[in-house]
Every structure is written in C-alpha cells, then in structure tokens.
C-alpha cells in the first residue's frame, strides 16, 4: 500500500508561511511540456498566488535524458522543443529557485491509460421566468473497455466555441480619413472580426477511483454550462483528456479537491498537503504539488444547436449579442478622421454606402468579435 504524508497547518501559520507550489504533469504527447511555480499568499489576501521566477528546472530520466525548461512568462516554464515522455522510464523533476533552494521530486513512471469509449452531451431543462426553454448542457465520459484495468482516473477538458457579431466591421480605420479592408476572405482576412473563437483550458480537479469490483467508468461528469451563455449559439467543441493515475497521485489530488473551494492547486489552501516534492537540504519544508508522468487518451466532439432539437432547448439568436436597438451612424467621407478621433472607444467602421456616399459606423460591441473571444483565427481542428 502506498502512503503519503498529510500535514495540516492552522490558519495563522499558513497566513504567514511562504510555500512553494509546483504544478508539473508531463505527458506522452509530443508537445511543449510545462511546469508552473508559484508562492502561497496569506489567507486574508485578495491576491492570487505569486509567480516564482528565475528558477532552473529540468527533468532527468533513468535513460540518461535531461530535459530543460525555460521561463516563458513569470512562473511558467516550458521545454524549448516538443518532448514526449516514454513508457518504462523513470523521471525525476529537479528545481533550483532563484534563492538557491534545491528541490527534487520522487521518481515517477508512466501508468498506461485505457482509451475513452465515448464523450456525450445531454440537455437538462431548467426553465426560468426569463427563459422558459433554458437549461444546462451536461457533458459525460464513458470508459467501458478498461483494457489497462485502471483504478484511478483524472480528466482535463478544453472547450472552444464560435462567436459571431451581428454587424461586423469590414473596414479598419488607420488614422485620418484612411482605412483598409478587413473583410473575411479579403487580402487582410487575418484582421477580420466577424467570426471569432473562444477557447478555455479547464484544469479543475476531476478525479475518480473505481470501487472494489468496478471495471467501468460510466457517466462521469466532465463539464456543465447554462444555455444562456454564448457557448452553444453556433458551434461548440470539447476536447476531453483522460489520464490514469497512481494511487499516491489520486490520493493527493483528492485531498487537494477536498481542501479547496474551486478545485485547483492554485486556490488558497485551507490546510497544507504534502505531495511528492521536497527540499533536498531541508526535509521539514512543506512543498505543495505533485510531479507525475502520464499517458493521455483524448476524444474531441463537436455540437451545434441542431443536435439538441429533440429537447426543449432553442437558440433564437445565433449572434453573441443583440443589437436590434443600435442604430448605425452615417458620416461624410471627409469627416471620418474627425469622427473617429472623438469616438474610437465606442465605434468602428463597418461599411460604405454609395448614394449618398458615406461611411457607416457601428458600435464596437456589435461589430468586433474579439470583444468576446480570444482569437479571430480559425483553429486547425475546426
């Protein structure tokens, strides 16, 4: 039976103690791998954890490999080249902070992961006075063919949805009375703001242990959002990644989940849980975090409102915002610069009319999809 150290600290102590937090999961996917380092803050603080910068980080394998991590942004360290962890190889995480403190993880070896059998969505009706057809979209995962006889699982999910504005800006003001086209399909297609894509990586703690005699994962809840959000207005995609965990890893993440409010390693801790990372020269120092090497199994699914036509859900406005009450403004061509200098925080150039010749300006909130999404570039998988 694997064991781990669970140490509780009173609130006064954690309010003053400066603890290192390590988020380090390495996968078998050939990709840029990442490690995050932060420091805890006082329980009565409104600040998030502070990044731990200027550290040296590397991974050692018993096959004589060494993978170095370079700081990409404050507290976030990435490999310079894509790297995939190998099966049957022991890996150890090494850290030297800017202050000279040296940390080392316990050895980690990859646990093979059974594939996902299915990812599916269901609509749960929840009518309100304002929306009689409203409700929740619930997403589940099944792993029925547990070929690796896994007992402990963890899931991450990544969501992307399409965002469209009702009166898109097809021209970009460049100063004075000048402008360039930015319409979809034009030579400046990369500037278009009609259709955007909003993506999120959800790394809340979602773990499960199979009970004695259980061999299947059935209807494991993954994600849930309300139909009033913008996610299912046009097209939505969810990528689910499944990982098999060791017993020690599962117990660590379960305890973290129980001791936090939001289900994340970076939430303020009610108590302190020792993981598998320690100070090489001070065994009494508490380090929050767990280093693990995992095999990823993933499934991506796409959904549109039509997929739920047999439920009570209806989407009557495919645009991210309603602008039926917003009237565009017509400006003479030689007064474009004057108008924009006074209104550039509120209006953008949408299109032109010929009779009479004029520039038509729309509210930014109705015309620029990047106001609601983090990219105007279509993902490769879309």
mmCIF file of C-alpha atoms in Angstrom:
data_model
loop_
_atom_site.group_PDB
_atom_site.id
_atom_site.type_symbol
_atom_site.label_atom_id
_atom_site.label_comp_id
_atom_site.label_asym_id
_atom_site.label_seq_id
_atom_site.Cartn_x
_atom_site.Cartn_y
_atom_site.Cartn_z
ATOM 1 C CA UNK A 1 0.000 0.000 0.000
ATOM 2 C CA UNK A 2 1.404 3.385 -0.984
ATOM 3 C CA UNK A 3 1.470 6.051 1.693
ATOM 4 C CA UNK A 4 1.768 9.784 1.709
ATOM 5 C CA UNK A 5 2.218 12.481 4.279
ATOM 6 C CA UNK A 6 -0.798 14.614 5.167
ATOM 7 C CA UNK A 7 0.079 17.546 7.354
ATOM 8 C CA UNK A 8 -2.459 20.140 8.498
ATOM 9 C CA UNK A 9 -1.385 23.656 9.396
ATOM 10 C CA UNK A 10 -3.533 26.102 11.342
ATOM 11 C CA UNK A 11 -4.838 29.204 9.573
ATOM 12 C CA UNK A 12 -2.499 31.569 11.392
ATOM 13 C CA UNK A 13 0.523 29.579 10.264
ATOM 14 C CA UNK A 14 -0.488 29.323 6.602
ATOM 15 C CA UNK A 15 -1.243 33.039 6.673
ATOM 16 C CA UNK A 16 2.438 33.785 7.295
ATOM 17 C CA UNK A 17 4.287 30.824 5.771
ATOM 18 C CA UNK A 18 5.827 31.173 2.314
ATOM 19 C CA UNK A 19 5.289 27.869 0.497
ATOM 20 C CA UNK A 20 6.428 26.792 -2.958
ATOM 21 C CA UNK A 21 3.632 25.463 -5.213
ATOM 22 C CA UNK A 22 4.595 23.170 -8.113
ATOM 23 C CA UNK A 23 2.247 22.181 -10.959
ATOM 24 C CA UNK A 24 4.099 19.595 -13.041
ATOM 25 C CA UNK A 25 2.374 16.993 -15.209
ATOM 26 C CA UNK A 26 4.389 15.559 -18.100
ATOM 27 C CA UNK A 27 2.605 13.541 -20.800
ATOM 28 C CA UNK A 28 3.413 11.080 -23.562
ATOM 29 C CA UNK A 29 2.174 13.601 -26.154
ATOM 30 C CA UNK A 30 4.854 15.123 -28.400
ATOM 31 C CA UNK A 31 4.287 18.712 -27.355
ATOM 32 C CA UNK A 32 5.768 21.625 -25.431
ATOM 33 C CA UNK A 33 5.647 20.478 -21.804
ATOM 34 C CA UNK A 34 5.088 22.933 -18.966
ATOM 35 C CA UNK A 35 5.843 23.422 -15.259
ATOM 36 C CA UNK A 36 4.367 26.241 -13.142
ATOM 37 C CA UNK A 37 5.919 27.592 -9.947
ATOM 38 C CA UNK A 38 4.168 29.955 -7.541
ATOM 39 C CA UNK A 39 4.264 31.042 -3.899
ATOM 40 C CA UNK A 40 1.355 30.994 -1.488
ATOM 41 C CA UNK A 41 -0.248 34.158 -0.132
ATOM 42 C CA UNK A 42 -1.978 34.860 3.167
ATOM 43 C CA UNK A 43 -5.497 33.503 3.606
ATOM 44 C CA UNK A 44 -6.858 37.019 4.169
ATOM 45 C CA UNK A 45 -5.254 38.275 0.956
ATOM 46 C CA UNK A 46 -7.297 39.006 -2.168
ATOM 47 C CA UNK A 47 -4.261 38.403 -4.374
ATOM 48 C CA UNK A 48 -3.639 35.259 -6.379
ATOM 49 C CA UNK A 49 -0.508 33.226 -5.793
ATOM 50 C CA UNK A 50 2.735 34.962 -6.656
ATOM 51 C CA UNK A 51 4.852 33.573 -9.561
ATOM 52 C CA UNK A 52 8.210 32.051 -8.643
ATOM 53 C CA UNK A 53 10.559 33.442 -11.296
ATOM 54 C CA UNK A 54 14.173 32.859 -12.409
ATOM 55 C CA UNK A 55 14.300 29.216 -11.360
ATOM 56 C CA UNK A 56 16.263 26.422 -13.005
ATOM 57 C CA UNK A 57 14.059 23.433 -13.861
ATOM 58 C CA UNK A 58 14.872 20.158 -15.569
ATOM 59 C CA UNK A 59 13.718 16.548 -15.753
ATOM 60 C CA UNK A 60 16.079 13.591 -15.549
ATOM 61 C CA UNK A 61 15.296 10.136 -16.923
ATOM 62 C CA UNK A 62 16.977 6.870 -15.967
ATOM 63 C CA UNK A 63 17.733 6.515 -19.697
ATOM 64 C CA UNK A 64 20.229 9.402 -19.246
ATOM 65 C CA UNK A 65 17.919 12.009 -20.802
ATOM 66 C CA UNK A 66 17.777 15.548 -19.455
ATOM 67 C CA UNK A 67 15.004 17.938 -20.469
ATOM 68 C CA UNK A 68 15.464 21.600 -19.548
ATOM 69 C CA UNK A 69 12.645 24.104 -19.029
ATOM 70 C CA UNK A 70 12.978 27.791 -19.906
ATOM 71 C CA UNK A 71 10.850 30.519 -18.302
ATOM 72 C CA UNK A 72 8.255 31.595 -20.853
ATOM 73 C CA UNK A 73 6.458 34.094 -18.628
ATOM 74 C CA UNK A 74 6.596 34.788 -14.917
ATOM 75 C CA UNK A 75 6.366 31.475 -13.090
ATOM 76 C CA UNK A 76 5.658 29.434 -16.230
ATOM 77 C CA UNK A 77 8.448 27.251 -17.599
ATOM 78 C CA UNK A 78 8.329 25.372 -20.897
ATOM 79 C CA UNK A 79 10.518 22.995 -22.858
ATOM 80 C CA UNK A 80 12.264 24.619 -25.819
ATOM 81 C CA UNK A 81 11.299 21.725 -28.101
ATOM 82 C CA UNK A 82 8.355 19.306 -28.106
ATOM 83 C CA UNK A 83 9.012 16.346 -25.835
ATOM 84 C CA UNK A 84 7.097 13.112 -25.190
ATOM 85 C CA UNK A 85 7.654 11.040 -22.080
ATOM 86 C CA UNK A 86 8.397 7.345 -22.669
ATOM 87 C CA UNK A 87 6.865 4.299 -21.071
ATOM 88 C CA UNK A 88 9.006 2.193 -18.711
ATOM 89 C CA UNK A 89 11.231 5.199 -17.966
ATOM 90 C CA UNK A 90 11.680 6.705 -14.505
ATOM 91 C CA UNK A 91 11.634 10.511 -14.413
ATOM 92 C CA UNK A 92 12.630 12.936 -11.664
ATOM 93 C CA UNK A 93 11.881 16.664 -11.503
ATOM 94 C CA UNK A 94 14.666 18.969 -10.291
ATOM 95 C CA UNK A 95 14.249 22.626 -9.299
ATOM 96 C CA UNK A 96 16.698 25.268 -8.102
ATOM 97 C CA UNK A 97 14.991 28.534 -7.183
ATOM 98 C CA UNK A 98 16.453 31.997 -7.584
ATOM 99 C CA UNK A 99 17.250 31.993 -3.864
ATOM 100 C CA UNK A 100 19.318 28.819 -4.266
ATOM 101 C CA UNK A 101 16.909 26.375 -2.666
ATOM 102 C CA UNK A 102 17.051 22.962 -4.325
ATOM 103 C CA UNK A 103 14.026 20.686 -4.716
ATOM 104 C CA UNK A 104 13.594 17.177 -6.080
ATOM 105 C CA UNK A 105 10.557 15.007 -6.748
ATOM 106 C CA UNK A 106 10.113 11.344 -6.100
ATOM 107 C CA UNK A 107 10.640 9.161 -9.167
ATOM 108 C CA UNK A 108 7.612 8.945 -11.446
ATOM 109 C CA UNK A 109 6.849 6.341 -14.103
ATOM 110 C CA UNK A 110 4.011 6.437 -16.602
ATOM 111 C CA UNK A 111 0.847 4.454 -15.895
ATOM 112 C CA UNK A 112 -0.770 3.185 -19.155
ATOM 113 C CA UNK A 113 -4.230 4.705 -19.674
ATOM 114 C CA UNK A 114 -7.273 2.938 -21.093
ATOM 115 C CA UNK A 115 -8.904 4.722 -24.070
ATOM 116 C CA UNK A 116 -12.096 6.757 -23.808
ATOM 117 C CA UNK A 117 -15.096 4.950 -25.259
ATOM 118 C CA UNK A 118 -17.402 7.933 -25.615
ATOM 119 C CA UNK A 119 -17.940 11.598 -24.812
ATOM 120 C CA UNK A 120 -21.547 12.773 -24.991
ATOM 121 C CA UNK A 121 -23.798 15.693 -24.070
ATOM 122 C CA UNK A 122 -27.289 15.925 -22.647
ATOM 123 C CA UNK A 123 -29.571 18.925 -22.197
ATOM 124 C CA UNK A 124 -31.169 19.341 -18.774
ATOM 125 C CA UNK A 125 -34.235 21.565 -18.909
ATOM 126 C CA UNK A 126 -34.298 24.284 -16.254
ATOM 127 C CA UNK A 127 -36.883 26.903 -17.250
ATOM 128 C CA UNK A 128 -36.992 30.323 -15.608
ATOM 129 C CA UNK A 129 -39.306 33.312 -15.810
ATOM 130 C CA UNK A 130 -36.918 34.959 -18.277
ATOM 131 C CA UNK A 131 -36.187 31.837 -20.317
ATOM 132 C CA UNK A 132 -38.828 29.120 -20.496
ATOM 133 C CA UNK A 133 -36.585 26.985 -22.713
ATOM 134 C CA UNK A 134 -33.403 27.436 -20.700
ATOM 135 C CA UNK A 135 -31.340 24.766 -19.044
ATOM 136 C CA UNK A 136 -27.910 23.202 -18.718
ATOM 137 C CA UNK A 137 -25.676 21.320 -21.130
ATOM 138 C CA UNK A 138 -24.032 18.407 -19.293
ATOM 139 C CA UNK A 139 -21.077 16.503 -20.735
ATOM 140 C CA UNK A 140 -20.074 12.979 -19.713
ATOM 141 C CA UNK A 141 -17.383 10.435 -20.476
ATOM 142 C CA UNK A 142 -17.544 6.619 -20.542
ATOM 143 C CA UNK A 143 -14.610 4.228 -20.355
ATOM 144 C CA UNK A 144 -16.268 0.842 -20.563
ATOM 145 C CA UNK A 145 -13.434 -1.141 -22.165
ATOM 146 C CA UNK A 146 -10.956 -0.615 -19.336
ATOM 147 C CA UNK A 147 -8.199 -2.521 -21.127
ATOM 148 C CA UNK A 148 -5.489 -1.427 -18.692
ATOM 149 C CA UNK A 149 -7.550 -2.240 -15.593
ATOM 150 C CA UNK A 150 -7.029 1.307 -14.355
ATOM 151 C CA UNK A 151 -8.392 2.116 -10.894
ATOM 152 C CA UNK A 152 -7.651 5.839 -10.668
ATOM 153 C CA UNK A 153 -8.516 8.458 -13.279
ATOM 154 C CA UNK A 154 -8.215 12.171 -13.884
ATOM 155 C CA UNK A 155 -9.739 14.316 -16.633
ATOM 156 C CA UNK A 156 -8.950 17.707 -18.191
ATOM 157 C CA UNK A 157 -11.127 19.335 -20.813
ATOM 158 C CA UNK A 158 -10.632 22.085 -23.358
ATOM 159 C CA UNK A 159 -13.585 23.990 -24.800
ATOM 160 C CA UNK A 160 -13.865 26.114 -27.946
ATOM 161 C CA UNK A 161 -16.905 27.875 -29.308
ATOM 162 C CA UNK A 162 -17.658 30.098 -32.272
ATOM 163 C CA UNK A 163 -18.553 33.755 -31.698
ATOM 164 C CA UNK A 164 -20.318 35.866 -34.353
ATOM 165 C CA UNK A 165 -21.359 39.530 -34.189
ATOM 166 C CA UNK A 166 -24.477 40.869 -35.991
ATOM 167 C CA UNK A 167 -22.970 43.865 -37.842
ATOM 168 C CA UNK A 168 -19.290 43.039 -38.410
ATOM 169 C CA UNK A 169 -16.753 45.735 -39.103
ATOM 170 C CA UNK A 170 -15.428 45.173 -42.642
ATOM 171 C CA UNK A 171 -13.009 48.094 -42.624
ATOM 172 C CA UNK A 172 -10.250 49.106 -40.229
ATOM 173 C CA UNK A 173 -9.667 52.788 -39.598
ATOM 174 C CA UNK A 174 -5.934 53.586 -39.809
ATOM 175 C CA UNK A 175 -5.942 57.276 -38.930
ATOM 176 C CA UNK A 176 -7.217 60.466 -40.551
ATOM 177 C CA UNK A 177 -9.554 59.657 -43.406
ATOM 178 C CA UNK A 178 -7.749 56.406 -44.272
ATOM 179 C CA UNK A 179 -8.790 52.782 -43.805
ATOM 180 C CA UNK A 180 -8.037 49.249 -45.006
ATOM 181 C CA UNK A 181 -10.327 46.351 -45.727
ATOM 182 C CA UNK A 182 -10.581 43.540 -43.172
ATOM 183 C CA UNK A 183 -13.493 41.560 -44.527
ATOM 184 C CA UNK A 184 -13.461 37.775 -44.326
ATOM 185 C CA UNK A 185 -11.921 36.338 -47.480
ATOM 186 C CA UNK A 186 -10.108 39.567 -48.361
ATOM 187 C CA UNK A 187 -6.357 40.018 -48.623
ATOM 188 C CA UNK A 188 -6.488 41.100 -44.961
ATOM 189 C CA UNK A 189 -8.503 38.121 -43.775
ATOM 190 C CA UNK A 190 -6.264 37.835 -40.696
ATOM 191 C CA UNK A 191 -7.764 41.135 -39.490
ATOM 192 C CA UNK A 192 -11.403 40.032 -39.806
ATOM 193 C CA UNK A 193 -13.620 40.479 -36.753
ATOM 194 C CA UNK A 194 -16.843 38.812 -37.878
ATOM 195 C CA UNK A 195 -16.210 35.269 -36.605
ATOM 196 C CA UNK A 196 -14.021 34.533 -33.601
ATOM 197 C CA UNK A 197 -13.197 31.527 -31.441
ATOM 198 C CA UNK A 198 -13.085 31.460 -27.685
ATOM 199 C CA UNK A 199 -11.022 28.708 -26.090
ATOM 200 C CA UNK A 200 -10.541 27.721 -22.465
ATOM 201 C CA UNK A 201 -8.454 25.065 -20.771
ATOM 202 C CA UNK A 202 -10.269 23.696 -17.739
ATOM 203 C CA UNK A 203 -7.909 22.153 -15.214
ATOM 204 C CA UNK A 204 -10.175 21.827 -12.253
ATOM 205 C CA UNK A 205 -9.613 18.687 -10.247
ATOM 206 C CA UNK A 206 -11.809 15.909 -11.631
ATOM 207 C CA UNK A 207 -10.696 12.520 -10.337
ATOM 208 C CA UNK A 208 -12.360 9.170 -9.758
ATOM 209 C CA UNK A 209 -11.489 5.921 -8.028
ATOM 210 C CA UNK A 210 -13.192 2.707 -9.074
ATOM 211 C CA UNK A 211 -14.670 0.797 -6.182
ATOM 212 C CA UNK A 212 -13.861 -2.831 -5.471
ATOM 213 C CA UNK A 213 -15.340 -4.910 -8.301
ATOM 214 C CA UNK A 214 -15.916 -1.935 -10.629
ATOM 215 C CA UNK A 215 -14.312 -2.148 -14.065
ATOM 216 C CA UNK A 216 -16.012 0.692 -15.950
ATOM 217 C CA UNK A 217 -16.298 4.458 -15.852
ATOM 218 C CA UNK A 218 -19.907 5.346 -16.738
ATOM 219 C CA UNK A 219 -21.441 8.826 -16.968
ATOM 220 C CA UNK A 220 -18.503 10.591 -15.377
ATOM 221 C CA UNK A 221 -19.467 14.310 -15.282
ATOM 222 C CA UNK A 222 -16.949 16.444 -17.166
ATOM 223 C CA UNK A 223 -18.396 19.864 -17.923
ATOM 224 C CA UNK A 224 -21.593 21.842 -17.446
ATOM 225 C CA UNK A 225 -22.757 25.267 -18.611
ATOM 226 C CA UNK A 226 -26.032 27.138 -18.941
ATOM 227 C CA UNK A 227 -27.787 27.699 -22.248
ATOM 228 C CA UNK A 228 -27.809 31.461 -21.605
ATOM 229 C CA UNK A 229 -24.040 31.523 -22.161
ATOM 230 C CA UNK A 230 -22.608 32.122 -25.632
ATOM 231 C CA UNK A 231 -21.064 28.657 -25.897
ATOM 232 C CA UNK A 232 -23.820 26.852 -27.832
ATOM 233 C CA UNK A 233 -25.087 29.705 -30.012
ATOM 234 C CA UNK A 234 -23.462 28.332 -33.180
ATOM 235 C CA UNK A 235 -20.848 25.605 -32.760
ATOM 236 C CA UNK A 236 -19.140 24.185 -29.693
ATOM 237 C CA UNK A 237 -16.224 21.773 -29.333
ATOM 238 C CA UNK A 238 -14.958 19.910 -26.295
ATOM 239 C CA UNK A 239 -11.677 18.002 -26.107
ATOM 240 C CA UNK A 240 -11.537 15.584 -23.169
ATOM 241 C CA UNK A 241 -8.219 14.151 -21.991
ATOM 242 C CA UNK A 242 -8.152 11.132 -19.706
ATOM 243 C CA UNK A 243 -5.197 10.091 -17.558
ATOM 244 C CA UNK A 244 -4.633 7.031 -15.384
ATOM 245 C CA UNK A 245 -3.113 7.922 -12.017
ATOM 246 C CA UNK A 246 -1.093 6.061 -9.448
ATOM 247 C CA UNK A 247 -2.764 5.532 -6.083
ATOM 248 C CA UNK A 248 -0.475 8.120 -4.499
ATOM 249 C CA UNK A 249 -1.322 10.711 -7.160
ATOM 250 C CA UNK A 250 -5.056 10.036 -6.816
ATOM 251 C CA UNK A 251 -4.940 10.446 -3.049
ATOM 252 C CA UNK A 252 -3.030 13.725 -3.382
ATOM 253 C CA UNK A 253 -5.486 15.269 -5.863
ATOM 254 C CA UNK A 254 -8.487 14.023 -3.893
ATOM 255 C CA UNK A 255 -7.187 15.721 -0.760
ATOM 256 C CA UNK A 256 -6.479 18.928 -2.699
ATOM 257 C CA UNK A 257 -10.019 18.841 -4.079
ATOM 258 C CA UNK A 258 -11.464 18.435 -0.597
ATOM 259 C CA UNK A 259 -9.406 21.286 0.852
ATOM 260 C CA UNK A 260 -10.092 23.945 -1.800
ATOM 261 C CA UNK A 261 -13.119 25.933 -2.865
ATOM 262 C CA UNK A 262 -12.638 25.882 -6.640
ATOM 263 C CA UNK A 263 -10.876 22.566 -7.249
ATOM 264 C CA UNK A 264 -7.491 23.871 -8.347
ATOM 265 C CA UNK A 265 -3.966 23.519 -6.988
ATOM 266 C CA UNK A 266 -3.640 27.304 -7.109
ATOM 267 C CA UNK A 267 -6.624 28.047 -4.891
ATOM 268 C CA UNK A 268 -5.924 29.209 -1.348
ATOM 269 C CA UNK A 269 -5.491 26.134 0.822
ATOM 270 C CA UNK A 270 -7.487 25.551 3.983
ATOM 271 C CA UNK A 271 -4.776 23.162 5.122
ATOM 272 C CA UNK A 272 -1.485 22.073 3.622
ATOM 273 C CA UNK A 273 -0.983 18.718 1.881
ATOM 274 C CA UNK A 274 2.466 17.320 1.262
ATOM 275 C CA UNK A 275 2.982 15.890 -2.226
ATOM 276 C CA UNK A 276 5.985 14.062 -3.684
ATOM 277 C CA UNK A 277 8.330 17.067 -3.977
ATOM 278 C CA UNK A 278 10.740 18.048 -1.215
ATOM 279 C CA UNK A 279 13.616 20.365 -0.375
ATOM 280 C CA UNK A 280 16.857 18.418 -0.856
ATOM 281 C CA UNK A 281 18.516 20.112 2.121
ATOM 282 C CA UNK A 282 15.530 20.683 4.395
ATOM 283 C CA UNK A 283 13.167 17.755 4.732
ATOM 284 C CA UNK A 284 10.939 19.780 7.050
ATOM 285 C CA UNK A 285 9.957 22.336 4.405
ATOM 286 C CA UNK A 286 6.457 21.831 3.040
ATOM 287 C CA UNK A 287 6.063 21.934 -0.748
ATOM 288 C CA UNK A 288 2.617 21.974 -2.365
ATOM 289 C CA UNK A 289 2.490 19.982 -5.580
ATOM 290 C CA UNK A 290 2.876 16.634 -7.245
ATOM 291 C CA UNK A 291 5.119 15.613 -10.130
ATOM 292 C CA UNK A 292 3.687 12.909 -12.366
ATOM 293 C CA UNK A 293 4.217 11.386 -15.788
ATOM 294 C CA UNK A 294 1.018 10.304 -17.529
ATOM 295 C CA UNK A 295 -0.289 8.769 -20.738
ATOM 296 C CA UNK A 296 -3.064 10.815 -22.348
ATOM 297 C CA UNK A 297 -6.115 9.424 -24.109
ATOM 298 C CA UNK A 298 -8.267 12.054 -25.792
ATOM 299 C CA UNK A 299 -11.536 12.491 -27.695
ATOM 300 C CA UNK A 300 -12.881 15.651 -29.374
ATOM 301 C CA UNK A 301 -16.566 16.220 -30.060
ATOM 302 C CA UNK A 302 -18.463 18.980 -31.889
ATOM 303 C CA UNK A 303 -22.008 20.188 -31.199
ATOM 304 C CA UNK A 304 -24.456 22.694 -32.684
ATOM 305 C CA UNK A 305 -27.944 23.752 -31.500
ATOM 306 C CA UNK A 306 -29.461 21.313 -34.028
ATOM 307 C CA UNK A 307 -28.012 18.408 -32.060
ATOM 308 C CA UNK A 308 -30.486 19.249 -29.280
ATOM 309 C CA UNK A 309 -33.587 19.831 -31.411
ATOM 310 C CA UNK A 310 -35.333 16.890 -29.723
ATOM 311 C CA UNK A 311 -35.108 18.691 -26.375
ATOM 312 C CA UNK A 312 -36.756 21.872 -25.122
ATOM 313 C CA UNK A 313 -33.666 23.931 -25.996
ATOM 314 C CA UNK A 314 -33.973 26.554 -28.736
ATOM 315 C CA UNK A 315 -31.433 29.146 -29.847
ATOM 316 C CA UNK A 316 -33.222 32.131 -31.374
ATOM 317 C CA UNK A 317 -30.228 34.465 -31.720
ATOM 318 C CA UNK A 318 -27.037 32.904 -33.157
ATOM 319 C CA UNK A 319 -25.106 36.129 -32.545
ATOM 320 C CA UNK A 320 -23.162 36.677 -29.360
ATOM 321 C CA UNK A 321 -25.010 39.931 -28.699
ATOM 322 C CA UNK A 322 -28.319 41.515 -29.690
ATOM 323 C CA UNK A 323 -28.024 44.887 -31.381
ATOM 324 C CA UNK A 324 -31.529 45.428 -32.704
ATOM 325 C CA UNK A 325 -31.759 48.655 -30.718
ATOM 326 C CA UNK A 326 -28.457 50.065 -32.015
ATOM 327 C CA UNK A 327 -28.648 52.419 -34.997
ATOM 328 C CA UNK A 328 -25.536 52.804 -37.181
ATOM 329 C CA UNK A 329 -24.207 56.311 -37.833
ATOM 330 C CA UNK A 330 -23.507 57.689 -41.337
ATOM 331 C CA UNK A 331 -20.530 60.055 -41.626
ATOM 332 C CA UNK A 332 -19.335 62.020 -44.657
ATOM 333 C CA UNK A 333 -16.151 60.560 -46.166
ATOM 334 C CA UNK A 334 -14.034 63.637 -45.462
ATOM 335 C CA UNK A 335 -15.032 63.609 -41.786
ATOM 336 C CA UNK A 336 -14.081 60.015 -40.938
ATOM 337 C CA UNK A 337 -10.943 61.017 -39.044
ATOM 338 C CA UNK A 338 -12.698 63.727 -37.069
ATOM 339 C CA UNK A 339 -15.476 61.347 -36.035
ATOM 340 C CA UNK A 340 -13.124 58.523 -35.061
ATOM 341 C CA UNK A 341 -10.803 60.715 -33.016
ATOM 342 C CA UNK A 342 -13.780 61.600 -30.855
ATOM 343 C CA UNK A 343 -15.460 58.153 -30.826
ATOM 344 C CA UNK A 344 -12.795 55.460 -31.366
ATOM 345 C CA UNK A 345 -13.523 53.885 -27.992
ATOM 346 C CA UNK A 346 -17.142 53.262 -28.936
ATOM 347 C CA UNK A 347 -17.458 52.987 -32.732
ATOM 348 C CA UNK A 348 -15.775 51.182 -35.619
ATOM 349 C CA UNK A 349 -16.060 51.448 -39.405
ATOM 350 C CA UNK A 350 -18.471 48.824 -40.735
ATOM 351 C CA UNK A 351 -19.231 49.540 -44.394
ATOM 352 C CA UNK A 352 -19.839 52.253 -47.006
ATOM 353 C CA UNK A 353 -22.899 53.447 -48.906
ATOM 354 C CA UNK A 354 -22.847 54.819 -52.449
ATOM 355 C CA UNK A 355 -25.949 57.006 -52.517
ATOM 356 C CA UNK A 356 -25.285 59.156 -50.703
ATOM 357 C CA UNK A 357 -21.537 58.416 -50.316
ATOM 358 C CA UNK A 358 -20.939 57.867 -46.612
ATOM 359 C CA UNK A 359 -19.049 55.759 -44.096
ATOM 360 C CA UNK A 360 -21.272 53.729 -41.775
ATOM 361 C CA UNK A 361 -20.101 53.292 -38.202
ATOM 362 C CA UNK A 362 -21.391 50.681 -35.743
ATOM 363 C CA UNK A 363 -20.966 50.218 -32.023
ATOM 364 C CA UNK A 364 -17.856 48.153 -31.304
ATOM 365 C CA UNK A 365 -19.856 45.751 -29.165
ATOM 366 C CA UNK A 366 -21.986 44.885 -32.218
ATOM 367 C CA UNK A 367 -19.176 44.756 -34.766
ATOM 368 C CA UNK A 368 -15.958 43.311 -33.285
ATOM 369 C CA UNK A 369 -15.984 39.667 -32.227
ATOM 370 C CA UNK A 370 -12.650 39.919 -30.432
ATOM 371 C CA UNK A 371 -14.551 41.803 -27.719
ATOM 372 C CA UNK A 372 -15.988 38.414 -26.727
ATOM 373 C CA UNK A 373 -13.335 35.874 -27.761
ATOM 374 C CA UNK A 374 -9.593 35.364 -27.522
ATOM 375 C CA UNK A 375 -8.836 34.730 -31.208
ATOM 376 C CA UNK A 376 -10.087 35.594 -34.700
ATOM 377 C CA UNK A 377 -8.099 32.719 -36.225
ATOM 378 C CA UNK A 378 -9.948 29.515 -37.011
ATOM 379 C CA UNK A 379 -8.358 26.577 -35.136
ATOM 380 C CA UNK A 380 -6.816 23.838 -37.272
ATOM 381 C CA UNK A 381 -9.300 21.285 -35.913
ATOM 382 C CA UNK A 382 -12.384 23.418 -36.665
#
